[in-house]
Amino acid sequence: MDKVRIGFVGCGRMGQQAHIANYASLPDVEMAALADLRPETAKAVARRYGITKVYRTHEELLEDKTIDAVVAIMGFSLHHAVVPDILKAKKHCITEKPICIRPNTARELDDLAKKNGVVYQIAYMKRCDPASVRMKEIIAEWKASQKYGKLKYLRVSMPPGDWTYQIENALSCGDKPEGASLASEGPPEWMDQATGQQYVSFVNYYIHQVNLIRYLLGEDYEIEYADPSGVVIVARSASGVTIVLEMDAYRVGNEWHEFYTACFAKGRLHLSLTAPLARQQCGRLEIYKNEEPIPVYEAPIFPPKWCMREQARFFVDAVKGDRPCISPATDAAKDLEFAESYIRTLT
């Protein structure tokens, strides 16, 4: 297909700032339709981004047979109620992270996407950052060649910080949603209220890191230790790599600290990612090679591509069949399984 006709479900803050504006910038995208329960805001957003049709509900939008793909941006507790309709309509789909709340629901959504032969991409935009992509490539190369020895350790650190970077406010007309509200999905049934809140908080904030660890290593991993204070998780990959995820070790003001350090016997890769809504920026990668006779440091210079916009590019390419889906539902289901095992370890 020359152009992908995209319909948008939801035009709230993240819908506008992280998604709609980015798709509007792609030359092979046609901004076909928008559905939102706030009629005046929906019309205003549609005018701003050149979206041709406005609907009230996602069901009405899905009746449009000309739409190829749907960008559905809403609270992840509502994915269970909306995404099945999109996949059954045989529309390619992307939603925010996490895929949903319950691991069993995630597996059902993954199966539904496969059954209907459509792309279901989860918005793990950190996988789309040029520095992340290059780090993954180097890890795979070094693991295959063994030139720098065995991959021994992956350390990840992301304390709470400023993730918005003073991005402008989303467009809103102040109108309230019209019509019946969808029922939210709750945590797994075995969790009591306090445990459920802890689980949802973890998947809301740290599921990005849980996902990117698997992406960078190219293999699955399992939890070994959960610090009761919520600062550290220790895990081990299928090939025996020790993994440490540092969470709320300290708080950051006016900055964003997010680091991934992969340690080989004779080399090290250090990835530093930017705040999610810091536009026209991408991550930085430092490469150390303990070579003879002189060790080498390298620091590639990447083009200033915002991972959110790159994510839109990756999704459209996957819909067109030009490249595989970079963050499929299958991986997203594993993320929730890991999160549930983490909470089980604490209880």
PDB file of N, CA, C and O in Angstrom, residues 1-6 8 18-31 69 71 94 119 121-125 127-130 133 305-327:
ATOM      1  N   MET A   1       0.844  -1.193   0.000  1.00  0.00           N
ATOM      2  CA  MET A   1       0.000   0.000   0.000  1.00  0.00           C
ATOM      3  C   MET A   1       0.881   1.246   0.000  1.00  0.00           C
ATOM      4  O   MET A   1       1.947   1.267   0.627  1.00  0.00           O
ATOM      5  N   ASP A   2       0.434   2.298  -0.712  1.00  0.00           N
ATOM      6  CA  ASP A   2       1.193   3.539  -0.764  1.00  0.00           C
ATOM      7  C   ASP A   2       1.037   4.343   0.521  1.00  0.00           C
ATOM      8  O   ASP A   2       2.004   4.860   1.076  1.00  0.00           O
ATOM      9  N   LYS A   3      -0.217   4.458   0.973  1.00  0.00           N
ATOM     10  CA  LYS A   3      -0.497   5.179   2.207  1.00  0.00           C
ATOM     11  C   LYS A   3      -1.318   4.307   3.143  1.00  0.00           C
ATOM     12  O   LYS A   3      -2.194   3.570   2.702  1.00  0.00           O
ATOM     13  N   VAL A   4      -1.002   4.403   4.431  1.00  0.00           N
ATOM     14  CA  VAL A   4      -1.751   3.678   5.449  1.00  0.00           C
ATOM     15  C   VAL A   4      -2.807   4.613   6.019  1.00  0.00           C
ATOM     16  O   VAL A   4      -2.491   5.692   6.537  1.00  0.00           O
ATOM     17  N   ARG A   5      -4.066   4.207   5.892  1.00  0.00           N
ATOM     18  CA  ARG A   5      -5.167   4.997   6.439  1.00  0.00           C
ATOM     19  C   ARG A   5      -5.353   4.633   7.915  1.00  0.00           C
ATOM     20  O   ARG A   5      -5.698   3.501   8.244  1.00  0.00           O
ATOM     21  N   ILE A   6      -5.123   5.619   8.782  1.00  0.00           N
ATOM     22  CA  ILE A   6      -5.118   5.367  10.221  1.00  0.00           C
ATOM     23  C   ILE A   6      -6.287   6.059  10.890  1.00  0.00           C
ATOM     24  O   ILE A   6      -6.601   7.224  10.618  1.00  0.00           O
ATOM     25  N   PHE A   8      -7.823   6.971  14.784  1.00  0.00           N
ATOM     26  CA  PHE A   8      -7.356   7.177  16.156  1.00  0.00           C
ATOM     27  C   PHE A   8      -8.526   7.031  17.117  1.00  0.00           C
ATOM     28  O   PHE A   8      -9.595   7.618  16.907  1.00  0.00           O
ATOM     29  N   ALA A  18       2.059  12.309  22.042  1.00  0.00           N
ATOM     30  CA  ALA A  18       2.990  11.228  21.716  1.00  0.00           C
ATOM     31  C   ALA A  18       2.616  10.447  20.470  1.00  0.00           C
ATOM     32  O   ALA A  18       3.431   9.675  19.964  1.00  0.00           O
ATOM     33  N   HIS A  19       1.391  10.642  19.953  1.00  0.00           N
ATOM     34  CA  HIS A  19       0.953   9.785  18.859  1.00  0.00           C
ATOM     35  C   HIS A  19       0.392  10.565  17.663  1.00  0.00           C
ATOM     36  O   HIS A  19       0.981  10.534  16.583  1.00  0.00           O
ATOM     37  N   ILE A  20      -0.739  11.239  17.820  1.00  0.00           N
ATOM     38  CA  ILE A  20      -1.401  11.857  16.672  1.00  0.00           C
ATOM     39  C   ILE A  20      -0.464  12.795  15.922  1.00  0.00           C
ATOM     40  O   ILE A  20      -0.348  12.743  14.696  1.00  0.00           O
ATOM     41  N   ALA A  21       0.244  13.664  16.642  1.00  0.00           N
ATOM     42  CA  ALA A  21       1.142  14.620  15.989  1.00  0.00           C
ATOM     43  C   ALA A  21       2.243  13.915  15.205  1.00  0.00           C
ATOM     44  O   ALA A  21       2.661  14.388  14.140  1.00  0.00           O
ATOM     45  N   ASN A  22       2.698  12.784  15.704  1.00  0.00           N
ATOM     46  CA  ASN A  22       3.787  12.069  15.037  1.00  0.00           C
ATOM     47  C   ASN A  22       3.319  11.377  13.761  1.00  0.00           C
ATOM     48  O   ASN A  22       4.026  11.382  12.748  1.00  0.00           O
ATOM     49  N   TYR A  23       2.133  10.791  13.795  1.00  0.00           N
ATOM     50  CA  TYR A  23       1.608  10.168  12.576  1.00  0.00           C
ATOM     51  C   TYR A  23       1.305  11.215  11.510  1.00  0.00           C
ATOM     52  O   TYR A  23       1.462  10.969  10.311  1.00  0.00           O
ATOM     53  N   ALA A  24       0.886  12.407  11.945  1.00  0.00           N
ATOM     54  CA  ALA A  24       0.597  13.479  10.998  1.00  0.00           C
ATOM     55  C   ALA A  24       1.849  13.920  10.243  1.00  0.00           C
ATOM     56  O   ALA A  24       1.751  14.489   9.149  1.00  0.00           O
ATOM     57  N   SER A  25       3.018  13.634  10.802  1.00  0.00           N
ATOM     58  CA  SER A  25       4.274  14.047  10.164  1.00  0.00           C
ATOM     59  C   SER A  25       4.780  13.043   9.136  1.00  0.00           C
ATOM     60  O   SER A  25       5.731  13.350   8.399  1.00  0.00           O
ATOM     61  N   LEU A  26       4.169  11.853   9.064  1.00  0.00           N
ATOM     62  CA  LEU A  26       4.666  10.811   8.172  1.00  0.00           C
ATOM     63  C   LEU A  26       4.018  10.927   6.795  1.00  0.00           C
ATOM     64  O   LEU A  26       2.788  10.963   6.686  1.00  0.00           O
ATOM     65  N   PRO A  27       4.808  10.952   5.727  1.00  0.00           N
ATOM     66  CA  PRO A  27       4.248  11.181   4.388  1.00  0.00           C
ATOM     67  C   PRO A  27       3.395  10.036   3.858  1.00  0.00           C
ATOM     68  O   PRO A  27       2.562  10.251   2.977  1.00  0.00           O
ATOM     69  N   ASP A  28       3.588   8.819   4.384  1.00  0.00           N
ATOM     70  CA  ASP A  28       2.820   7.676   3.884  1.00  0.00           C
ATOM     71  C   ASP A  28       1.657   7.305   4.798  1.00  0.00           C
ATOM     72  O   ASP A  28       1.201   6.164   4.824  1.00  0.00           O
ATOM     73  N   VAL A  29       1.170   8.289   5.569  1.00  0.00           N
ATOM     74  CA  VAL A  29       0.017   8.099   6.452  1.00  0.00           C
ATOM     75  C   VAL A  29      -1.099   9.042   6.022  1.00  0.00           C
ATOM     76  O   VAL A  29      -0.868  10.220   5.736  1.00  0.00           O
ATOM     77  N   GLU A  30      -2.311   8.524   5.985  1.00  0.00           N
ATOM     78  CA  GLU A  30      -3.502   9.344   5.781  1.00  0.00           C
ATOM     79  C   GLU A  30      -4.276   9.380   7.089  1.00  0.00           C
ATOM     80  O   GLU A  30      -4.640   8.331   7.628  1.00  0.00           O
ATOM     81  N   MET A  31      -4.493  10.562   7.612  1.00  0.00           N
ATOM     82  CA  MET A  31      -5.186  10.739   8.891  1.00  0.00           C
ATOM     83  C   MET A  31      -6.683  10.589   8.630  1.00  0.00           C
ATOM     84  O   MET A  31      -7.389  11.566   8.336  1.00  0.00           O
ATOM     85  N   ALA A  69      -5.489   0.709   9.904  1.00  0.00           N
ATOM     86  CA  ALA A  69      -4.890   0.516  11.223  1.00  0.00           C
ATOM     87  C   ALA A  69      -5.483   1.500  12.214  1.00  0.00           C
ATOM     88  O   ALA A  69      -5.957   2.581  11.840  1.00  0.00           O
ATOM     89  N   VAL A  71      -4.780   3.496  15.962  1.00  0.00           N
ATOM     90  CA  VAL A  71      -3.937   3.917  17.089  1.00  0.00           C
ATOM     91  C   VAL A  71      -4.884   4.194  18.243  1.00  0.00           C
ATOM     92  O   VAL A  71      -5.622   5.189  18.226  1.00  0.00           O
ATOM     93  N   ILE A  94      -2.067  -0.381  17.451  1.00  0.00           N
ATOM     94  CA  ILE A  94      -1.033  -0.055  18.430  1.00  0.00           C
ATOM     95  C   ILE A  94      -1.713   0.589  19.623  1.00  0.00           C
ATOM     96  O   ILE A  94      -2.633   1.404  19.464  1.00  0.00           O
ATOM     97  N   VAL A 119      -1.096  -6.896  12.749  1.00  0.00           N
ATOM     98  CA  VAL A 119      -0.035  -6.412  13.634  1.00  0.00           C
ATOM     99  C   VAL A 119      -0.682  -5.827  14.885  1.00  0.00           C
ATOM    100  O   VAL A 119      -1.607  -5.018  14.792  1.00  0.00           O
ATOM    101  N   GLN A 121       1.006  -3.921  17.890  1.00  0.00           N
ATOM    102  CA  GLN A 121       2.239  -3.380  18.469  1.00  0.00           C
ATOM    103  C   GLN A 121       1.922  -2.650  19.766  1.00  0.00           C
ATOM    104  O   GLN A 121       0.953  -1.903  19.848  1.00  0.00           O
ATOM    105  N   ILE A 122       2.756  -2.882  20.777  1.00  0.00           N
ATOM    106  CA  ILE A 122       2.625  -2.176  22.042  1.00  0.00           C
ATOM    107  C   ILE A 122       3.625  -1.030  22.046  1.00  0.00           C
ATOM    108  O   ILE A 122       4.755  -1.182  21.579  1.00  0.00           O
ATOM    109  N   ALA A 123       3.233   0.114  22.576  1.00  0.00           N
ATOM    110  CA  ALA A 123       4.040   1.333  22.453  1.00  0.00           C
ATOM    111  C   ALA A 123       5.217   1.354  23.423  1.00  0.00           C
ATOM    112  O   ALA A 123       5.321   2.227  24.290  1.00  0.00           O
ATOM    113  N   TYR A 124       6.108   0.407  23.258  1.00  0.00           N
ATOM    114  CA  TYR A 124       7.383   0.412  23.967  1.00  0.00           C
ATOM    115  C   TYR A 124       8.379   1.215  23.128  1.00  0.00           C
ATOM    116  O   TYR A 124       9.243   0.670  22.448  1.00  0.00           O
ATOM    117  N   MET A 125       8.244   2.538  23.183  1.00  0.00           N
ATOM    118  CA  MET A 125       9.002   3.403  22.284  1.00  0.00           C
ATOM    119  C   MET A 125      10.495   3.367  22.540  1.00  0.00           C
ATOM    120  O   MET A 125      11.294   3.698  21.659  1.00  0.00           O
ATOM    121  N   ARG A 127      12.338   0.878  22.602  1.00  0.00           N
ATOM    122  CA  ARG A 127      12.927  -0.049  21.634  1.00  0.00           C
ATOM    123  C   ARG A 127      13.254   0.653  20.315  1.00  0.00           C
ATOM    124  O   ARG A 127      14.054   0.144  19.533  1.00  0.00           O
ATOM    125  N   CYS A 128      12.606   1.781  20.055  1.00  0.00           N
ATOM    126  CA  CYS A 128      12.747   2.478  18.775  1.00  0.00           C
ATOM    127  C   CYS A 128      13.811   3.560  18.802  1.00  0.00           C
ATOM    128  O   CYS A 128      14.102   4.158  17.763  1.00  0.00           O
ATOM    129  N   ASP A 129      14.354   3.846  19.978  1.00  0.00           N
ATOM    130  CA  ASP A 129      15.421   4.842  20.071  1.00  0.00           C
ATOM    131  C   ASP A 129      16.644   4.341  19.304  1.00  0.00           C
ATOM    132  O   ASP A 129      17.055   3.191  19.467  1.00  0.00           O
ATOM    133  N   PRO A 130      17.267   5.166  18.426  1.00  0.00           N
ATOM    134  CA  PRO A 130      18.416   4.711  17.645  1.00  0.00           C
ATOM    135  C   PRO A 130      19.553   4.136  18.495  1.00  0.00           C
ATOM    136  O   PRO A 130      20.214   3.176  18.082  1.00  0.00           O
ATOM    137  N   VAL A 133      18.502   0.592  19.597  1.00  0.00           N
ATOM    138  CA  VAL A 133      18.602  -0.329  18.467  1.00  0.00           C
ATOM    139  C   VAL A 133      20.058  -0.730  18.242  1.00  0.00           C
ATOM    140  O   VAL A 133      20.371  -1.913  18.040  1.00  0.00           O
ATOM    141  N   LYS A 305      16.660  11.794  16.603  1.00  0.00           N
ATOM    142  CA  LYS A 305      15.337  11.249  16.321  1.00  0.00           C
ATOM    143  C   LYS A 305      14.616  10.913  17.624  1.00  0.00           C
ATOM    144  O   LYS A 305      15.120  10.139  18.442  1.00  0.00           O
ATOM    145  N   TRP A 306      13.438  11.484  17.798  1.00  0.00           N
ATOM    146  CA  TRP A 306      12.625  11.236  18.986  1.00  0.00           C
ATOM    147  C   TRP A 306      12.045   9.836  18.913  1.00  0.00           C
ATOM    148  O   TRP A 306      11.438   9.447  17.909  1.00  0.00           O
ATOM    149  N   CYS A 307      12.213   9.063  19.980  1.00  0.00           N
ATOM    150  CA  CYS A 307      11.770   7.668  19.956  1.00  0.00           C
ATOM    151  C   CYS A 307      10.260   7.543  19.731  1.00  0.00           C
ATOM    152  O   CYS A 307       9.801   6.561  19.151  1.00  0.00           O
ATOM    153  N   MET A 308       9.468   8.531  20.169  1.00  0.00           N
ATOM    154  CA  MET A 308       8.024   8.475  19.957  1.00  0.00           C
ATOM    155  C   MET A 308       7.693   8.562  18.462  1.00  0.00           C
ATOM    156  O   MET A 308       6.815   7.852  17.965  1.00  0.00           O
ATOM    157  N   ARG A 309       8.403   9.435  17.750  1.00  0.00           N
ATOM    158  CA  ARG A 309       8.159   9.543  16.315  1.00  0.00           C
ATOM    159  C   ARG A 309       8.701   8.320  15.591  1.00  0.00           C
ATOM    160  O   ARG A 309       8.091   7.827  14.632  1.00  0.00           O
ATOM    161  N   GLU A 310       9.840   7.812  16.022  1.00  0.00           N
ATOM    162  CA  GLU A 310      10.389   6.592  15.440  1.00  0.00           C
ATOM    163  C   GLU A 310       9.430   5.421  15.633  1.00  0.00           C
ATOM    164  O   GLU A 310       9.277   4.568  14.761  1.00  0.00           O
ATOM    165  N   GLN A 311       8.766   5.392  16.779  1.00  0.00           N
ATOM    166  CA  GLN A 311       7.784   4.340  17.054  1.00  0.00           C
ATOM    167  C   GLN A 311       6.658   4.363  16.027  1.00  0.00           C
ATOM    168  O   GLN A 311       6.225   3.308  15.533  1.00  0.00           O
ATOM    169  N   ALA A 312       6.171   5.544  15.690  1.00  0.00           N
ATOM    170  CA  ALA A 312       5.139   5.670  14.661  1.00  0.00           C
ATOM    171  C   ALA A 312       5.653   5.140  13.329  1.00  0.00           C
ATOM    172  O   ALA A 312       4.942   4.434  12.607  1.00  0.00           O
ATOM    173  N   ARG A 313       6.895   5.482  13.000  1.00  0.00           N
ATOM    174  CA  ARG A 313       7.503   5.007  11.752  1.00  0.00           C
ATOM    175  C   ARG A 313       7.601   3.475  11.741  1.00  0.00           C
ATOM    176  O   ARG A 313       7.296   2.835  10.725  1.00  0.00           O
ATOM    177  N   PHE A 314       8.012   2.891  12.853  1.00  0.00           N
ATOM    178  CA  PHE A 314       8.131   1.440  12.952  1.00  0.00           C
ATOM    179  C   PHE A 314       6.770   0.771  12.761  1.00  0.00           C
ATOM    180  O   PHE A 314       6.665  -0.261  12.103  1.00  0.00           O
ATOM    181  N   PHE A 315       5.718   1.344  13.377  1.00  0.00           N
ATOM    182  CA  PHE A 315       4.392   0.744  13.263  1.00  0.00           C
ATOM    183  C   PHE A 315       3.886   0.783  11.826  1.00  0.00           C
ATOM    184  O   PHE A 315       3.387  -0.221  11.301  1.00  0.00           O
ATOM    185  N   VAL A 316       4.001   1.926  11.181  1.00  0.00           N
ATOM    186  CA  VAL A 316       3.542   2.044   9.797  1.00  0.00           C
ATOM    187  C   VAL A 316       4.316   1.090   8.894  1.00  0.00           C
ATOM    188  O   VAL A 316       3.734   0.432   8.015  1.00  0.00           O
ATOM    189  N   ASP A 317       5.616   0.977   9.109  1.00  0.00           N
ATOM    190  CA  ASP A 317       6.419   0.034   8.315  1.00  0.00           C
ATOM    191  C   ASP A 317       5.959  -1.407   8.524  1.00  0.00           C
ATOM    192  O   ASP A 317       5.926  -2.201   7.579  1.00  0.00           O
ATOM    193  N   ALA A 318       5.606  -1.759   9.771  1.00  0.00           N
ATOM    194  CA  ALA A 318       5.136  -3.116  10.054  1.00  0.00           C
ATOM    195  C   ALA A 318       3.789  -3.371   9.374  1.00  0.00           C
ATOM    196  O   ALA A 318       3.550  -4.460   8.835  1.00  0.00           O
ATOM    197  N   VAL A 319       2.906  -2.376   9.394  1.00  0.00           N
ATOM    198  CA  VAL A 319       1.608  -2.512   8.730  1.00  0.00           C
ATOM    199  C   VAL A 319       1.798  -2.725   7.229  1.00  0.00           C
ATOM    200  O   VAL A 319       1.106  -3.539   6.600  1.00  0.00           O
ATOM    201  N   LYS A 320       2.754  -2.033   6.646  1.00  0.00           N
ATOM    202  CA  LYS A 320       3.024  -2.148   5.213  1.00  0.00           C
ATOM    203  C   LYS A 320       3.800  -3.415   4.864  1.00  0.00           C
ATOM    204  O   LYS A 320       3.969  -3.738   3.690  1.00  0.00           O
ATOM    205  N   GLY A 321       4.296  -4.123   5.877  1.00  0.00           N
ATOM    206  CA  GLY A 321       5.070  -5.340   5.635  1.00  0.00           C
ATOM    207  C   GLY A 321       6.520  -5.083   5.316  1.00  0.00           C
ATOM    208  O   GLY A 321       7.228  -5.981   4.849  1.00  0.00           O
ATOM    209  N   ASP A 322       6.998  -3.857   5.615  1.00  0.00           N
ATOM    210  CA  ASP A 322       8.383  -3.508   5.289  1.00  0.00           C
ATOM    211  C   ASP A 322       9.365  -3.959   6.348  1.00  0.00           C
ATOM    212  O   ASP A 322      10.572  -4.023   6.090  1.00  0.00           O
ATOM    213  N   ARG A 323       8.901  -4.236   7.557  1.00  0.00           N
ATOM    214  CA  ARG A 323       9.759  -4.740   8.630  1.00  0.00           C
ATOM    215  C   ARG A 323       8.884  -5.424   9.674  1.00  0.00           C
ATOM    216  O   ARG A 323       7.689  -5.138   9.760  1.00  0.00           O
ATOM    217  N   PRO A 324       9.473  -6.309  10.481  1.00  0.00           N
ATOM    218  CA  PRO A 324       8.683  -6.972  11.522  1.00  0.00           C
ATOM    219  C   PRO A 324       8.254  -5.983  12.606  1.00  0.00           C
ATOM    220  O   PRO A 324       8.880  -4.938  12.792  1.00  0.00           O
ATOM    221  N   CYS A 325       7.207  -6.341  13.320  1.00  0.00           N
ATOM    222  CA  CYS A 325       6.763  -5.535  14.459  1.00  0.00           C
ATOM    223  C   CYS A 325       7.862  -5.532  15.519  1.00  0.00           C
ATOM    224  O   CYS A 325       8.332  -6.593  15.937  1.00  0.00           O
ATOM    225  N   ILE A 326       8.273  -4.347  15.973  1.00  0.00           N
ATOM    226  CA  ILE A 326       9.402  -4.252  16.898  1.00  0.00           C
ATOM    227  C   ILE A 326       9.019  -4.580  18.342  1.00  0.00           C
ATOM    228  O   ILE A 326       9.855  -4.987  19.136  1.00  0.00           O
ATOM    229  N   SER A 327       7.742  -4.417  18.690  1.00  0.00           N
ATOM    230  CA  SER A 327       7.317  -4.710  20.073  1.00  0.00           C
ATOM    231  C   SER A 327       5.962  -5.410  20.052  1.00  0.00           C
ATOM    232  O   SER A 327       4.928  -4.803  20.347  1.00  0.00           O
TER     233      SER A 327
END
